[in-house]
Tab-separated table of C-alpha atoms in Angstrom:
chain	number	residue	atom	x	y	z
A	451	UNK	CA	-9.333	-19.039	-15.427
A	452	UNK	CA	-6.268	-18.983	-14.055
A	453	UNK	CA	-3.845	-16.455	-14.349
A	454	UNK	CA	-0.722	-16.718	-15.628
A	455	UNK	CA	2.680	-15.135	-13.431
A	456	UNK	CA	3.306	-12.821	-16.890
A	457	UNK	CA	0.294	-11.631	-17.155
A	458	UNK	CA	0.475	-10.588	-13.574
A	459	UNK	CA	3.528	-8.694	-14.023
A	460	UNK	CA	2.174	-6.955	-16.846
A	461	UNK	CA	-0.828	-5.867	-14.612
A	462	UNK	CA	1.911	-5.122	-11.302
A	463	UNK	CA	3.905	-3.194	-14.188
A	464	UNK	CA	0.938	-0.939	-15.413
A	465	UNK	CA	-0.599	-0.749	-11.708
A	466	UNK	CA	3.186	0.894	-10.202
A	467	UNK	CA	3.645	2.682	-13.621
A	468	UNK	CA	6.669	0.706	-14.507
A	469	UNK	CA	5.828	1.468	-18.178
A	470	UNK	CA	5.810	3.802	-20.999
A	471	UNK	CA	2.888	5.661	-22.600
A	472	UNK	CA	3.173	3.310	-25.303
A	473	UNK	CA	3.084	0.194	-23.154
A	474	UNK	CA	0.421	1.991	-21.117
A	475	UNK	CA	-1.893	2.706	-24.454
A	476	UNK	CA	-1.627	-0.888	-25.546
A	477	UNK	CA	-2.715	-2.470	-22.440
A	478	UNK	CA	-5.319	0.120	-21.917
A	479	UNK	CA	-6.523	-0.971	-25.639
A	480	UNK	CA	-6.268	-4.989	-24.538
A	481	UNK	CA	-8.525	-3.574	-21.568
A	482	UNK	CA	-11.530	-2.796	-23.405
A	483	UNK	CA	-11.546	-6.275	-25.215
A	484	UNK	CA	-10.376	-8.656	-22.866
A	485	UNK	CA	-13.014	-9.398	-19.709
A	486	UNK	CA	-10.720	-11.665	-18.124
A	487	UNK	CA	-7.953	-9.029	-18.108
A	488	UNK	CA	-10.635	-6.021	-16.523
A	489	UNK	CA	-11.280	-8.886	-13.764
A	490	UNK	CA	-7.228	-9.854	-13.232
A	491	UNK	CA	-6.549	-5.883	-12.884
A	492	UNK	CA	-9.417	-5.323	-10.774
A	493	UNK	CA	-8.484	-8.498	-8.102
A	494	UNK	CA	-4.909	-7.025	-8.277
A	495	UNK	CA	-6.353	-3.445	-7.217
A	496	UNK	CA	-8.128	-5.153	-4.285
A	497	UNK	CA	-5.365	-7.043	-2.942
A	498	UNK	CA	-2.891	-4.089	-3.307
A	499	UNK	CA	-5.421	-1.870	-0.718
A	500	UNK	CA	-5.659	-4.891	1.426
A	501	UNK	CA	-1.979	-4.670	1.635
A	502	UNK	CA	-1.631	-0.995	1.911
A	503	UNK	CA	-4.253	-1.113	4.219
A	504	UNK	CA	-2.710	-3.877	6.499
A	505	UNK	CA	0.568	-1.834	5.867
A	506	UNK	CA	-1.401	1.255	7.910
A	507	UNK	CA	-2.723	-0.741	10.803
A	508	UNK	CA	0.448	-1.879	11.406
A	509	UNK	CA	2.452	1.488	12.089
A	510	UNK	CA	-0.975	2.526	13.687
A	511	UNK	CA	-0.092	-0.078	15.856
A	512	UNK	CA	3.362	0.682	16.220
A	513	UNK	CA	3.189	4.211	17.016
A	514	UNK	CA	0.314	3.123	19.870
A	515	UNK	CA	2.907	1.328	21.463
A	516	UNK	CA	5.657	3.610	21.063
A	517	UNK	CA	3.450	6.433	22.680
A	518	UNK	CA	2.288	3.657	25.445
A	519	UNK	CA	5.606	3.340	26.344
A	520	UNK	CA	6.693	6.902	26.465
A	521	UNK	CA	4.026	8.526	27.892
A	522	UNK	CA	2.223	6.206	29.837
A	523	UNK	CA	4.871	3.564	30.756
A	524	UNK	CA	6.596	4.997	33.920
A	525	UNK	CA	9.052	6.759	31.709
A	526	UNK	CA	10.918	9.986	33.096
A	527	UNK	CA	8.025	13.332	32.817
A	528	UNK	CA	11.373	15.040	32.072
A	529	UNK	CA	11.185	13.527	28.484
A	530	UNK	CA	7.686	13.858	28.155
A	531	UNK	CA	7.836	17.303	28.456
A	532	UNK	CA	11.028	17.976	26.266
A	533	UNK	CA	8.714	15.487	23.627
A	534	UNK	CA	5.650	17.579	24.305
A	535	UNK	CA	7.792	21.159	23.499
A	536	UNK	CA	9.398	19.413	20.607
A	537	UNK	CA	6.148	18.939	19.073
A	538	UNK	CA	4.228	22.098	20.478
């Protein structure tokens, strides 16, 4: 079945909390009736982690290189050791 871009936001809305209780209770209520809605919220879950988790190897990589190039790129060992006090 394909999903329509509403329904979508309705399931982005209730997954960020961008609703009230009421709006909350209602779609928690359309939950336990409607399959096809369980299975839309549940592929929405999934791809959020894939992008928060994308999201973290990507400043994982970006603080590797940072530090590469600070500590083991030539830099002066003057501001590796102001760094290293900073954060001692």
């Amino acid at each position: 079945m394909k999903t329509s871009w509403r329904r979508l936001r309705q399931i982005e809305k209730f997954l960020t909390g961008e609703v009230t209780q009421m709006e909350s209770d209602l779609f928690r209520a359309r939950l336990d009736r409607d399959e096809d809605l369980k299975s839309d919220l549940s592929v929405q879950r999934q791809a959020y982690q894939v992008i928060r988790d994308y999201a973290r190897k990507q400043v994982q990589q970006e603080i590797a290189a940072i530090d590469q190039r600070l500590f083991n790129g030539g830099q002066s060992q003057e501001f590796q050791r102001q760094i290293h006090r900073i954060f001692s």
